[in-house]
JSON list of C-alpha atoms in Angstrom, two decimals:
[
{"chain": "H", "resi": 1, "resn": "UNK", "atom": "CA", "xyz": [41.78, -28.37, -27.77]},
{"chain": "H", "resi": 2, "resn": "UNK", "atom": "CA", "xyz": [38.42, -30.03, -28.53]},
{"chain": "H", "resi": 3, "resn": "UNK", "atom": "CA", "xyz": [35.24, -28.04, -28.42]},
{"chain": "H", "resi": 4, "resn": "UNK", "atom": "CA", "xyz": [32.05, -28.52, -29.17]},
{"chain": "H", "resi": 5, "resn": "UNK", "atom": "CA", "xyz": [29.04, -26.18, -30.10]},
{"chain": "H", "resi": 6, "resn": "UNK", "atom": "CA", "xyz": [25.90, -28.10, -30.15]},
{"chain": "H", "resi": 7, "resn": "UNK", "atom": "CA", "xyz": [22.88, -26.77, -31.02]},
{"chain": "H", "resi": 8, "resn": "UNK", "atom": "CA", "xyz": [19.76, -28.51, -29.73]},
{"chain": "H", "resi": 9, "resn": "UNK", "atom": "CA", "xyz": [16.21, -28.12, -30.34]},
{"chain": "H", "resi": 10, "resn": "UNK", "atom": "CA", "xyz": [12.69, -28.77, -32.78]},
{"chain": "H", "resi": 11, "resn": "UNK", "atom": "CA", "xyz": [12.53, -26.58, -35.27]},
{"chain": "H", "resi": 12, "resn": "UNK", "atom": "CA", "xyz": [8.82, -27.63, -35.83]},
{"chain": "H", "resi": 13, "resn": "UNK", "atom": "CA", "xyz": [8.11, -25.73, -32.32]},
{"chain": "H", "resi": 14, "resn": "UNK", "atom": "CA", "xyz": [8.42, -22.04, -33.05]},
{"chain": "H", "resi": 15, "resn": "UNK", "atom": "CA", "xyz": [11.43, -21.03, -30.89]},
{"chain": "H", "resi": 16, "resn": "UNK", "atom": "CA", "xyz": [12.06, -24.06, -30.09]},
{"chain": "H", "resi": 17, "resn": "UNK", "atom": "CA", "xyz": [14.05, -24.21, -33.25]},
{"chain": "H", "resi": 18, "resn": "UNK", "atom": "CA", "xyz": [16.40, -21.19, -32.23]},
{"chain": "H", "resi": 19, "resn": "UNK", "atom": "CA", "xyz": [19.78, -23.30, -30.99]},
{"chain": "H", "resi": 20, "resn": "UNK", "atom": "CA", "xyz": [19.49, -25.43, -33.93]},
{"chain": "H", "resi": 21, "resn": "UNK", "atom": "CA", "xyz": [18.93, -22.25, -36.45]},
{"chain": "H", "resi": 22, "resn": "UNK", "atom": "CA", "xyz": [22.21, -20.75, -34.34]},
{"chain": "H", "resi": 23, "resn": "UNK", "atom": "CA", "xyz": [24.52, -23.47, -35.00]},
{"chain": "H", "resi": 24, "resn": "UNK", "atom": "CA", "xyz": [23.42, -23.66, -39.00]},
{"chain": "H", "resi": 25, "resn": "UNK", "atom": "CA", "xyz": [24.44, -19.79, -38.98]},
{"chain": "H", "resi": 26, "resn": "UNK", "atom": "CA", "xyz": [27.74, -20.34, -37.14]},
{"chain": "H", "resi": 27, "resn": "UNK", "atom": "CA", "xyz": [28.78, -22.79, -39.44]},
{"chain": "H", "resi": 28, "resn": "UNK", "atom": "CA", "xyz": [27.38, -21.24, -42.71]},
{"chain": "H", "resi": 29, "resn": "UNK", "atom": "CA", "xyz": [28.54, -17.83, -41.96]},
{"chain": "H", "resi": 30, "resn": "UNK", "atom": "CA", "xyz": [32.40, -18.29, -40.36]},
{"chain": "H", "resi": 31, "resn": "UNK", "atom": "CA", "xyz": [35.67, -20.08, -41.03]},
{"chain": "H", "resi": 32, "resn": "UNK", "atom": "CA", "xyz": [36.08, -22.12, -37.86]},
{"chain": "H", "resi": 33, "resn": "UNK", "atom": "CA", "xyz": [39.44, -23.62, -36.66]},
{"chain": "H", "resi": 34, "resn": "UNK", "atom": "CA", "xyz": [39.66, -27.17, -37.15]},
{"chain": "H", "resi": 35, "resn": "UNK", "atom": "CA", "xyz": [39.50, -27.67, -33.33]},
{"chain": "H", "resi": 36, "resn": "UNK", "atom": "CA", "xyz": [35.95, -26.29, -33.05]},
{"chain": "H", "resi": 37, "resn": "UNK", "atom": "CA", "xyz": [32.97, -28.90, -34.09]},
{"chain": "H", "resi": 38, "resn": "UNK", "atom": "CA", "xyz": [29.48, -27.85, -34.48]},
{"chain": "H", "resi": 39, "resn": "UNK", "atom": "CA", "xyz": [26.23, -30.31, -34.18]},
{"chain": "H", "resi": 40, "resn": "UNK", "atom": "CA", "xyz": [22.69, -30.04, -34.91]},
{"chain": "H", "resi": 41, "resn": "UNK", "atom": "CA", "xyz": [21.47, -31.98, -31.88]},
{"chain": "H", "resi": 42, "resn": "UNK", "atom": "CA", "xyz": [18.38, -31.82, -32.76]},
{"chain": "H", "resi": 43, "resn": "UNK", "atom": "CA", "xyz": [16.10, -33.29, -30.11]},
{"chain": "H", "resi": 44, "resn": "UNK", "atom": "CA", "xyz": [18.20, -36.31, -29.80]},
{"chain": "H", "resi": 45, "resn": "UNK", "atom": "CA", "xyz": [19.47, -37.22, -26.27]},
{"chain": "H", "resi": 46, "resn": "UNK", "atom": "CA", "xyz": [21.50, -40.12, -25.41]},
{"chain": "H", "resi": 47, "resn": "UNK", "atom": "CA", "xyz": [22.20, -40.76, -28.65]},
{"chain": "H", "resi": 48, "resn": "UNK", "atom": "CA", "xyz": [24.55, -37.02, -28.14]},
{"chain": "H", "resi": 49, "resn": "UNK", "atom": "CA", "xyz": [27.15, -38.70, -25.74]},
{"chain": "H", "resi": 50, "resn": "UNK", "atom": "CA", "xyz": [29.63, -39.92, -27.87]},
{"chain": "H", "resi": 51, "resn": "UNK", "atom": "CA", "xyz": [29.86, -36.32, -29.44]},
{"chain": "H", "resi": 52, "resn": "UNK", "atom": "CA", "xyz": [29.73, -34.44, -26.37]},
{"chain": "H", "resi": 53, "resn": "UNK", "atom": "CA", "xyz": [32.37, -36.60, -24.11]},
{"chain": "H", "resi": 54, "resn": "UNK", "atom": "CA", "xyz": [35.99, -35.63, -23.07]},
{"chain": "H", "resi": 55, "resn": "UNK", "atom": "CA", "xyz": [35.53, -32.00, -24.57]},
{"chain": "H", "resi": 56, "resn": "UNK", "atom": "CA", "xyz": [37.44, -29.45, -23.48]},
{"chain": "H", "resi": 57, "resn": "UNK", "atom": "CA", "xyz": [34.32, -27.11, -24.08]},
{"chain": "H", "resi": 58, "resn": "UNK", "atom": "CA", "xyz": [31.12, -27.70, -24.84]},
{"chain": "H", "resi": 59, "resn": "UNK", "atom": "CA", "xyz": [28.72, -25.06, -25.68]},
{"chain": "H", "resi": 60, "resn": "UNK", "atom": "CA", "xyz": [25.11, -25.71, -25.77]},
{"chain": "H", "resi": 61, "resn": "UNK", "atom": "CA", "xyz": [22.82, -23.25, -27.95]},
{"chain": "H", "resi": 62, "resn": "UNK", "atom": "CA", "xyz": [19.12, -24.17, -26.87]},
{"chain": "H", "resi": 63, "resn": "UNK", "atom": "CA", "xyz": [16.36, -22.62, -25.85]},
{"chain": "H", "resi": 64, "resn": "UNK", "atom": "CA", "xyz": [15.62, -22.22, -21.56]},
{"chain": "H", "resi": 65, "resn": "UNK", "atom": "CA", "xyz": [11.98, -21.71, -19.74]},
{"chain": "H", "resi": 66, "resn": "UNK", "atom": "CA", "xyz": [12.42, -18.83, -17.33]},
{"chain": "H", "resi": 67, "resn": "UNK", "atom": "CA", "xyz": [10.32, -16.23, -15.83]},
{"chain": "H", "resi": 68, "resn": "UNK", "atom": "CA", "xyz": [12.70, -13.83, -17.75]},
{"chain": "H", "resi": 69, "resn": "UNK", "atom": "CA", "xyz": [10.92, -11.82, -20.47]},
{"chain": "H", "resi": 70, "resn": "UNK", "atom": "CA", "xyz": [11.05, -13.82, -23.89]},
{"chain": "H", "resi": 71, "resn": "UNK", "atom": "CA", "xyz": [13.98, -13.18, -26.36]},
{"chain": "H", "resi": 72, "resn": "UNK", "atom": "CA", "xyz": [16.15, -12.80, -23.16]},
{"chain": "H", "resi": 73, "resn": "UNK", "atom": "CA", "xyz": [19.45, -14.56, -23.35]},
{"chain": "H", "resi": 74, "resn": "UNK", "atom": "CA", "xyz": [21.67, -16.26, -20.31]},
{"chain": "H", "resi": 75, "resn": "UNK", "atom": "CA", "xyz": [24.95, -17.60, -20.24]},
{"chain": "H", "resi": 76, "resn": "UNK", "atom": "CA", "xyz": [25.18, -20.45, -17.64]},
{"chain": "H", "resi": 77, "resn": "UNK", "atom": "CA", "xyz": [28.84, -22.02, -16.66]},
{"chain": "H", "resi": 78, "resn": "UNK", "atom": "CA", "xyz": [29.74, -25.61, -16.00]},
{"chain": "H", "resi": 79, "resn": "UNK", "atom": "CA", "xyz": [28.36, -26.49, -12.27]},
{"chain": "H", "resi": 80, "resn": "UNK", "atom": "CA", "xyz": [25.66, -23.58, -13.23]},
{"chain": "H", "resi": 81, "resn": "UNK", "atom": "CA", "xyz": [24.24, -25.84, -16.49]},
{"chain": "H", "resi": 82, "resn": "UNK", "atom": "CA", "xyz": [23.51, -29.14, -14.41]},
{"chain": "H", "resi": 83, "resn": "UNK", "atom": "CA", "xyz": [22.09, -27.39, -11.69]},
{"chain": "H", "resi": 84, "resn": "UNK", "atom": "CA", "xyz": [19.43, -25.82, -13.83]},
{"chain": "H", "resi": 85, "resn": "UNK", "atom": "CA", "xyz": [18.86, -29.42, -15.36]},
{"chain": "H", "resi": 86, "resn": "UNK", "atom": "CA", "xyz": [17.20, -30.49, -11.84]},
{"chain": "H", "resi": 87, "resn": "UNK", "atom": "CA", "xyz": [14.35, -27.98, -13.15]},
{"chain": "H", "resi": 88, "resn": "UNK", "atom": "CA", "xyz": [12.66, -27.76, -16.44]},
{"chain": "H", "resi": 89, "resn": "UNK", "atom": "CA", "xyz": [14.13, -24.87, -18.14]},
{"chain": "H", "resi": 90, "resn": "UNK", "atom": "CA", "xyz": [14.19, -26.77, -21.67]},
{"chain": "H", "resi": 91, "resn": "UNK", "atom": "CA", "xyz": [12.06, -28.68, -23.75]},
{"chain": "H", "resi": 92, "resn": "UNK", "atom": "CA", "xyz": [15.10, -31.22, -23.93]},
{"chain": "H", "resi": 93, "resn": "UNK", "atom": "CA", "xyz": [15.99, -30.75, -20.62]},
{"chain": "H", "resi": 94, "resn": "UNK", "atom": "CA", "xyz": [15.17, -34.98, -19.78]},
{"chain": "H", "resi": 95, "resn": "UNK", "atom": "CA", "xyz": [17.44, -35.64, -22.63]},
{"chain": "H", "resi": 96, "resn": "UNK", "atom": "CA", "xyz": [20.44, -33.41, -21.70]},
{"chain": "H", "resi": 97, "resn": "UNK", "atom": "CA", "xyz": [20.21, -34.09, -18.49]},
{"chain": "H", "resi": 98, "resn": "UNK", "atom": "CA", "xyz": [20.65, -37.71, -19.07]},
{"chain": "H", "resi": 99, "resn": "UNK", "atom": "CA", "xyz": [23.76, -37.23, -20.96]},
{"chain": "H", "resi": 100, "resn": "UNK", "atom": "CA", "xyz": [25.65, -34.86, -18.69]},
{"chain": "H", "resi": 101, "resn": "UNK", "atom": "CA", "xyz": [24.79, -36.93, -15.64]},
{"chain": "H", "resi": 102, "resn": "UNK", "atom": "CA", "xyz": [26.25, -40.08, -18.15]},
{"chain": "H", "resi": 103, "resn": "UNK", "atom": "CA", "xyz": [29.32, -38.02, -18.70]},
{"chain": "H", "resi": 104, "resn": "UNK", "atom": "CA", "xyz": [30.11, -37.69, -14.89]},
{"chain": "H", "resi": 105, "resn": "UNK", "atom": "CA", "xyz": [28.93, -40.94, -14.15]},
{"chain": "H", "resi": 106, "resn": "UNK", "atom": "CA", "xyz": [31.96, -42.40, -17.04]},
{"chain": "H", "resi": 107, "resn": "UNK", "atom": "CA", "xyz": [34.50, -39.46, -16.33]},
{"chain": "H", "resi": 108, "resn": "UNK", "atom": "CA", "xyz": [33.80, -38.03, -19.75]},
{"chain": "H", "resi": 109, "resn": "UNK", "atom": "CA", "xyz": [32.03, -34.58, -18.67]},
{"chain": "H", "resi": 110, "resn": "UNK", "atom": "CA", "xyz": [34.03, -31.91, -20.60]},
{"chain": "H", "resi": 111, "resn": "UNK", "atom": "CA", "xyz": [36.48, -29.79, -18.46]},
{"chain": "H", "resi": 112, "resn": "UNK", "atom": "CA", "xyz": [34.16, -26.60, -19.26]},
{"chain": "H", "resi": 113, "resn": "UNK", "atom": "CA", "xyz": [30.69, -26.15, -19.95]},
{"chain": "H", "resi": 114, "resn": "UNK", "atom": "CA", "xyz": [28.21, -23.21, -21.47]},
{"chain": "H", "resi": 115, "resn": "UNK", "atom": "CA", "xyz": [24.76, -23.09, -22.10]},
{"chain": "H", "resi": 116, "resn": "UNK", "atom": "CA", "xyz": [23.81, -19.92, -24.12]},
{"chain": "H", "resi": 117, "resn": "UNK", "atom": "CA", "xyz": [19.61, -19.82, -23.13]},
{"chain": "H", "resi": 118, "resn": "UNK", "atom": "CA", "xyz": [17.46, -18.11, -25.34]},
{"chain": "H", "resi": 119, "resn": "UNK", "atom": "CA", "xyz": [13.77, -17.27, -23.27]},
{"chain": "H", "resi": 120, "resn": "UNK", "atom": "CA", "xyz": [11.09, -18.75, -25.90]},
{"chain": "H", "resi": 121, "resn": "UNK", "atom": "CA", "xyz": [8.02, -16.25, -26.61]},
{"chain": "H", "resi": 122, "resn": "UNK", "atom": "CA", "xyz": [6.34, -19.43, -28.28]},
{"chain": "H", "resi": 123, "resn": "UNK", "atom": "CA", "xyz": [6.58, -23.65, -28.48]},
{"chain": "H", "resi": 124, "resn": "UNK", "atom": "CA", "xyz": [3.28, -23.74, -30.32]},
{"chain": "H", "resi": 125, "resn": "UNK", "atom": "CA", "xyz": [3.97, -25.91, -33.53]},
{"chain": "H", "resi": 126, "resn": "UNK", "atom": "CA", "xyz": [4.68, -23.79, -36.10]},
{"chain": "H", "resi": 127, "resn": "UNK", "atom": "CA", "xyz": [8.38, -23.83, -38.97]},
{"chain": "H", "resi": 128, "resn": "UNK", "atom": "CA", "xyz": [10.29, -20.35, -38.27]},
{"chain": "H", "resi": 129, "resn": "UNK", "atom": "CA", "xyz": [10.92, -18.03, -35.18]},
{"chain": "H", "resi": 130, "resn": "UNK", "atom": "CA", "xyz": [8.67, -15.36, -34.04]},
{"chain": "H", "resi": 131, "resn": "UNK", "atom": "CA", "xyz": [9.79, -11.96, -33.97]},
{"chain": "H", "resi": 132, "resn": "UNK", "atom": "CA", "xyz": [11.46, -11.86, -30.15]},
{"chain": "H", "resi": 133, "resn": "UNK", "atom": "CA", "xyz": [12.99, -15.06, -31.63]},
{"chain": "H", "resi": 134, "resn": "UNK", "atom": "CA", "xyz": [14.31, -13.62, -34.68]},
{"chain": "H", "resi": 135, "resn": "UNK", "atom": "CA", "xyz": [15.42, -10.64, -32.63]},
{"chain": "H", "resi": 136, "resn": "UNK", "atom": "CA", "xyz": [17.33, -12.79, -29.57]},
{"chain": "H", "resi": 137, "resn": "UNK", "atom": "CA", "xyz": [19.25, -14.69, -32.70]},
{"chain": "H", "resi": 138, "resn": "UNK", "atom": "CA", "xyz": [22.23, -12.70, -33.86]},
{"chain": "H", "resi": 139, "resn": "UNK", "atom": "CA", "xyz": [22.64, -11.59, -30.33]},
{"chain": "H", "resi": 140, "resn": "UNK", "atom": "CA", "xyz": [22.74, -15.25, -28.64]},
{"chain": "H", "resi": 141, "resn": "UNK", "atom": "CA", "xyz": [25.06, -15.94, -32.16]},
{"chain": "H", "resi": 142, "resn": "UNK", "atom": "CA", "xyz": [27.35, -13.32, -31.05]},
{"chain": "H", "resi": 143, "resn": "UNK", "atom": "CA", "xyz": [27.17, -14.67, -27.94]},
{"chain": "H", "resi": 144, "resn": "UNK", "atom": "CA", "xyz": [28.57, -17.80, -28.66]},
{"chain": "H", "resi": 145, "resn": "UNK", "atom": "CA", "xyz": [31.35, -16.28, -31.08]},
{"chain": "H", "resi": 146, "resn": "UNK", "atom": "CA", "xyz": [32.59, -13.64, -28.33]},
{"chain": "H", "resi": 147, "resn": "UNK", "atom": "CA", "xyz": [33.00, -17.53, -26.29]},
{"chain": "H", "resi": 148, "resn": "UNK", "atom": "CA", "xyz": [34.85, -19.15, -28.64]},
{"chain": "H", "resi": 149, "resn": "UNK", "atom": "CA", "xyz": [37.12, -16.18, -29.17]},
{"chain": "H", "resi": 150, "resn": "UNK", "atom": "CA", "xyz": [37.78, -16.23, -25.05]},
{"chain": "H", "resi": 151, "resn": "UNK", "atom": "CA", "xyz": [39.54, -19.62, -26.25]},
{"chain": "H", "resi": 152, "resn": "UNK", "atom": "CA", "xyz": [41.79, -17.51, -27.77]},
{"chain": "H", "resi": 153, "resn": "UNK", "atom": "CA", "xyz": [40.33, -18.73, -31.31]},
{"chain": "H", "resi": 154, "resn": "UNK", "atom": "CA", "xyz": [40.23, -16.96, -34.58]},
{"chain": "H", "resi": 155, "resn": "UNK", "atom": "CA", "xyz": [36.52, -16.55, -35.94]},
{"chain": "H", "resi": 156, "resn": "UNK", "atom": "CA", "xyz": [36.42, -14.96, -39.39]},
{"chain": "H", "resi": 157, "resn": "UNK", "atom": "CA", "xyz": [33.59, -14.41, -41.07]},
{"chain": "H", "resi": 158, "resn": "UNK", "atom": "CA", "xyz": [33.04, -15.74, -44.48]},
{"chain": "H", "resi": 159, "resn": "UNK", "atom": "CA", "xyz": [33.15, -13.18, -46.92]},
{"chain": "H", "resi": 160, "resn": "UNK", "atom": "CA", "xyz": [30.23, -14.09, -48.53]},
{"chain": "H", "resi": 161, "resn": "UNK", "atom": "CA", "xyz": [27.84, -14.23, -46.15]},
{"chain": "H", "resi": 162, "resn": "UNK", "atom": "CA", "xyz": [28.75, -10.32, -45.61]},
{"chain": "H", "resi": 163, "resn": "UNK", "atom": "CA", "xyz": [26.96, -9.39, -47.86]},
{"chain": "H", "resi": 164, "resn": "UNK", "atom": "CA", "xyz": [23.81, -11.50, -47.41]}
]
């Protein structure tokens, strides 16, 4: 099994920041199996298809525009993730878009795909998450390790960061 959780974002933007800050957490705090890779995407795009091609999951941490209240989070599946792509619903959402559509163009698009949103309260420029931000986080985190452990996976966490 090959899966991939890539967090994408700016963390220069407020929010924006959030699947970036998710995927530093996921890796600092828990023991993953060797089968699960994590990425800071940052705000690259094309430059992500290598990374992201013939998974058998790929899970995208980034933030989405909606008219959902901020700090919301939504869990979009596979033909859910490139439908939402036809609209802007992230700050990335040209970039991503780009690679997915790449990945079915070469027969590379991973056999199952989730995007865990996070609603923004703010993209103004500014280092660290406001508090709907801050408050979304461990939730969306969860999020993502309640996914992996659908795989069947072990997630531990580290015992050190327990107590942090």
């Amino acid at each position: 099994m090959r899966i991939l959780v890539l967090g994408v974002g700016n963390i220069l933007l407020s929010d924006e920041g959030i699947g970036v800050r998710i995927v530093e957490a996921l890796e600092e705090r828990y023991h993953l199996p060797e089968c699960v890779e994590v990425l800071d995407g940052g705000t690259a795009g094309m430059e992500l298809m290598g990374a992201m091609a013939d998974r058998d999951h790929l899970i995208i941490a980034d933030v989405v525009l909606s008219s959902q209240k901020p700090g919301n989070i939504l869990v979009l599946r596979d033909d859910e993730v490139p439908a939402l792509f036809t609209r802007k619903i992230s700050p990335h959402q040209l970039g991503l878009s780009d690679v997915l559509s790449a990945l079915h163009l070469t027969d590379e698009f991973p056999q199952r795909l989730t995007l865990v949103g996070i609603v923004p309260e703010s993209l103004e420029p500014r280092i660290g998450l406001t508090a709907v931000g801050k408050a979304a986080f461990e939730p969306a985190l969860q999020t993502i390790i309640e996914i992996l452990r659908s795989e069947g996976l072990e997630i531990v966490e580290k015992e050190e960061s327990l107590h942090v």
